[in-house]
Coordinates of C-alpha atoms in Angstrom, one line a residue:
X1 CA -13.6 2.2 -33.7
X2 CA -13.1 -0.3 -31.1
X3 CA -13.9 0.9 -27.2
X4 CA -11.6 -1.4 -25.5
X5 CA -7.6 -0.5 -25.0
X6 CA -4.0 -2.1 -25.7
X7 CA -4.7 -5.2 -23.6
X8 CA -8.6 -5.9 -24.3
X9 CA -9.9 -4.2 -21.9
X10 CA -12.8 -2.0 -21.6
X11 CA -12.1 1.4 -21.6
X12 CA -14.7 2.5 -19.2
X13 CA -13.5 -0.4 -17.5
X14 CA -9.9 0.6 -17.7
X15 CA -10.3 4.0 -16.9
X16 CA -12.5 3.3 -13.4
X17 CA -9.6 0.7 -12.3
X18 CA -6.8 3.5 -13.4
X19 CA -8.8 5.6 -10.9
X20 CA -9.5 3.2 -7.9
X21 CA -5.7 2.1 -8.5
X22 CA -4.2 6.0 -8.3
X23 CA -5.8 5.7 -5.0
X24 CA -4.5 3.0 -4.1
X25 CA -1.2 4.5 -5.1
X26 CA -1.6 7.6 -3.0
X27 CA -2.4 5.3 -0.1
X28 CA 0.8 3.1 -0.5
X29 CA 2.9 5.8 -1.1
X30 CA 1.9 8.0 2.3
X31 CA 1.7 4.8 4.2
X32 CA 5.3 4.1 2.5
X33 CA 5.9 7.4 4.3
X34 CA 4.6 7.2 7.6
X35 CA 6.6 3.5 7.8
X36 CA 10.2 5.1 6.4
X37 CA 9.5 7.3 9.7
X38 CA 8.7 4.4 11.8
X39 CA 12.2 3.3 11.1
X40 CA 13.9 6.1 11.9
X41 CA 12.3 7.6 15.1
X42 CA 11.0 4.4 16.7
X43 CA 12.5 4.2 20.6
X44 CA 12.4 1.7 23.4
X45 CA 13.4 -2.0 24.1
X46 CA 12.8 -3.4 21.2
X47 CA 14.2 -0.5 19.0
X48 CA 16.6 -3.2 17.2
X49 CA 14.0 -5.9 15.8
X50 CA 11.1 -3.0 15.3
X51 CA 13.9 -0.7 13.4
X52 CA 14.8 -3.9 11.2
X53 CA 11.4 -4.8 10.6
X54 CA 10.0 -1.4 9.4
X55 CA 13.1 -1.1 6.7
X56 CA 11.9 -4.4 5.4
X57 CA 8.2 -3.1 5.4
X58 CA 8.7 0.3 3.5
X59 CA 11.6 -1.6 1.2
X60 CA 8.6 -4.2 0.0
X61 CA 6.2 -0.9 0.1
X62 CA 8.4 1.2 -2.3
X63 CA 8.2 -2.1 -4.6
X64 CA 4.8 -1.9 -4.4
X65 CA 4.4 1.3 -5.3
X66 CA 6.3 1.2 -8.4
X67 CA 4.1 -1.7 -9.4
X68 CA 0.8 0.1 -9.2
X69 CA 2.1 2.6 -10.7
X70 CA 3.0 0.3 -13.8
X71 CA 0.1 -1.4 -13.7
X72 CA -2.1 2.1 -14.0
X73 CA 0.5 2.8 -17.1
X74 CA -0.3 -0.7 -18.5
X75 CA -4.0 0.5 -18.3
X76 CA -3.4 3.2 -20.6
X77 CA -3.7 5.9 -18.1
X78 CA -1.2 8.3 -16.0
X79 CA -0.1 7.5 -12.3
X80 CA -0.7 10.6 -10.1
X81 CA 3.3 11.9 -9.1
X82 CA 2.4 14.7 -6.9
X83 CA 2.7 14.6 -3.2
X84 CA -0.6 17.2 -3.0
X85 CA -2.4 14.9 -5.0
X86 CA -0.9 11.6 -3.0
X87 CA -2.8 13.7 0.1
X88 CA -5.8 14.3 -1.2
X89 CA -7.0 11.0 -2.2
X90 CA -5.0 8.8 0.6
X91 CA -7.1 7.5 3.5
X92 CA -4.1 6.8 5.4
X93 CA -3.0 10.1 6.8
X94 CA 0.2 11.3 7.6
X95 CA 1.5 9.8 11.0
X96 CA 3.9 12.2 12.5
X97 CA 6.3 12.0 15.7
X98 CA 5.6 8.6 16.1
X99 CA 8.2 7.3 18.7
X100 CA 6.8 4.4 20.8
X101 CA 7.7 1.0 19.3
X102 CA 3.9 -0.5 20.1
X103 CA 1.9 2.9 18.4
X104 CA 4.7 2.5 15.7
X105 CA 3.7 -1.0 15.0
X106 CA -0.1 -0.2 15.4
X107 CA 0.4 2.3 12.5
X108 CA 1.6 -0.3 10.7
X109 CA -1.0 -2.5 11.2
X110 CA -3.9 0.3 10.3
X111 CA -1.8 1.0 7.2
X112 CA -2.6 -2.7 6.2
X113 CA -5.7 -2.9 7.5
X114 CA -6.7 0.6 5.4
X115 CA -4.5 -1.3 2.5
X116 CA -6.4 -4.6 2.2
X117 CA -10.3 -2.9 2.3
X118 CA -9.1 -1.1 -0.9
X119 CA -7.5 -4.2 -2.7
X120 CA -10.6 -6.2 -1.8
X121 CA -12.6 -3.4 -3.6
X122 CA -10.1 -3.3 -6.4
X123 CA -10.2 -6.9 -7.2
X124 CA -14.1 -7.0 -6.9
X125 CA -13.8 -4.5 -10.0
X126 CA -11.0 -5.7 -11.8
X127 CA -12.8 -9.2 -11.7
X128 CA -16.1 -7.5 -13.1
X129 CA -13.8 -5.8 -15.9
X130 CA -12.3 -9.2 -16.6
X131 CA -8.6 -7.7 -15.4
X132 CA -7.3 -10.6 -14.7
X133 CA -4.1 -8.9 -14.3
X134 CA -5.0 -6.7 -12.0
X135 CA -6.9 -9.1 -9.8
X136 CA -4.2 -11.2 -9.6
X137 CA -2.0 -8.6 -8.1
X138 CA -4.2 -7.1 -6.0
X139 CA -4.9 -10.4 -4.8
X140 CA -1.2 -11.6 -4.3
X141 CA -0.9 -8.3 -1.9
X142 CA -3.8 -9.3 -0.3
X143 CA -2.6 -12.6 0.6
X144 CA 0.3 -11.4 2.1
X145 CA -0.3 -8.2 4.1
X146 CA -3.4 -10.6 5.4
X147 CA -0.3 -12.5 6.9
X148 CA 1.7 -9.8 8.0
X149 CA -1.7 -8.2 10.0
X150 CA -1.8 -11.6 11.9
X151 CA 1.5 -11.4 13.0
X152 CA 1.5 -7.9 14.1
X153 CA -1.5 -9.0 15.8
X154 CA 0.2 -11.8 17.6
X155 CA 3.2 -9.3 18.1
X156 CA 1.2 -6.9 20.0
X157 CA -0.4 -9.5 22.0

């Protein structure tokens, strides 16, 4: 009986990932959230380019979530599908009533900030587990939301 799954993995292995990436998930998909509101409520003069902006961050987001999600099922294991459990193990909370354009974009920037830190944990583990796959993902979104931080940075000044 062999202890490794489908795609050579470690099952131990596979199984902690599955887990570190389900939060991951839950963090995506309440940040997804929080962003989607952004777009909608956001006020002031620069309502136009920070209401474009947001749809193009939660439309790359919902992406996003629907590839960790895959990538959990490609472990072998079950993406969590439940807002109640999307709460419980998210550290990005919910951001409500969010209206200014500069504490909408500051959410935004925590939300990648809170993003990264995970990834950077996840692709220590998935290098440790040999997951190349995984790292590599992990490690493409980490590239880019590094990116995106600096220019919200340089967009609040």
């Amino acid at each position: 009986m062999s202890d490794t799954n489908a795609i050579g993995l470690h099952e131990g292995s596979a199984s902690d990932l599955a887990g570190k990436l389900n939060e991951l998930l839950a963090n995506y998909q309440i940040f997804y959230m929080n962003v989607r509101g952004y777009h909608w409520n956001v006020k002031g003069a620069n309502f136009f380019e920070l209401h474009e902006k947001f749809e193009e961050f939660y439309t790359d987001l919902l992406v996003k979530v629907d590839e960790v999600a895959e990538r959990i099922l490609t472990l072998g294991h079950k993406p969590v599908h439940a807002y109640s459990d999307y709460a419980k193990l998210s550290q990005i909370e919910e951001d409500k009533d969010v209206h200014d354009g500069e504490a909408c974009v500051r959410g935004v920037l925590t939300g990648f900030q809170t993003l990264i830190e995970q990834q950077r944990e996840l692709l220590s583990l998935a290098s440790d587990a040999d997951d190349e796959g995984t790292a590599s993902q992990v490690g493409d979104y980490i590239r880019e939301q590094e990116k995106t931080i600096w220019m919200l940075n340089a967009y609040l000044g």
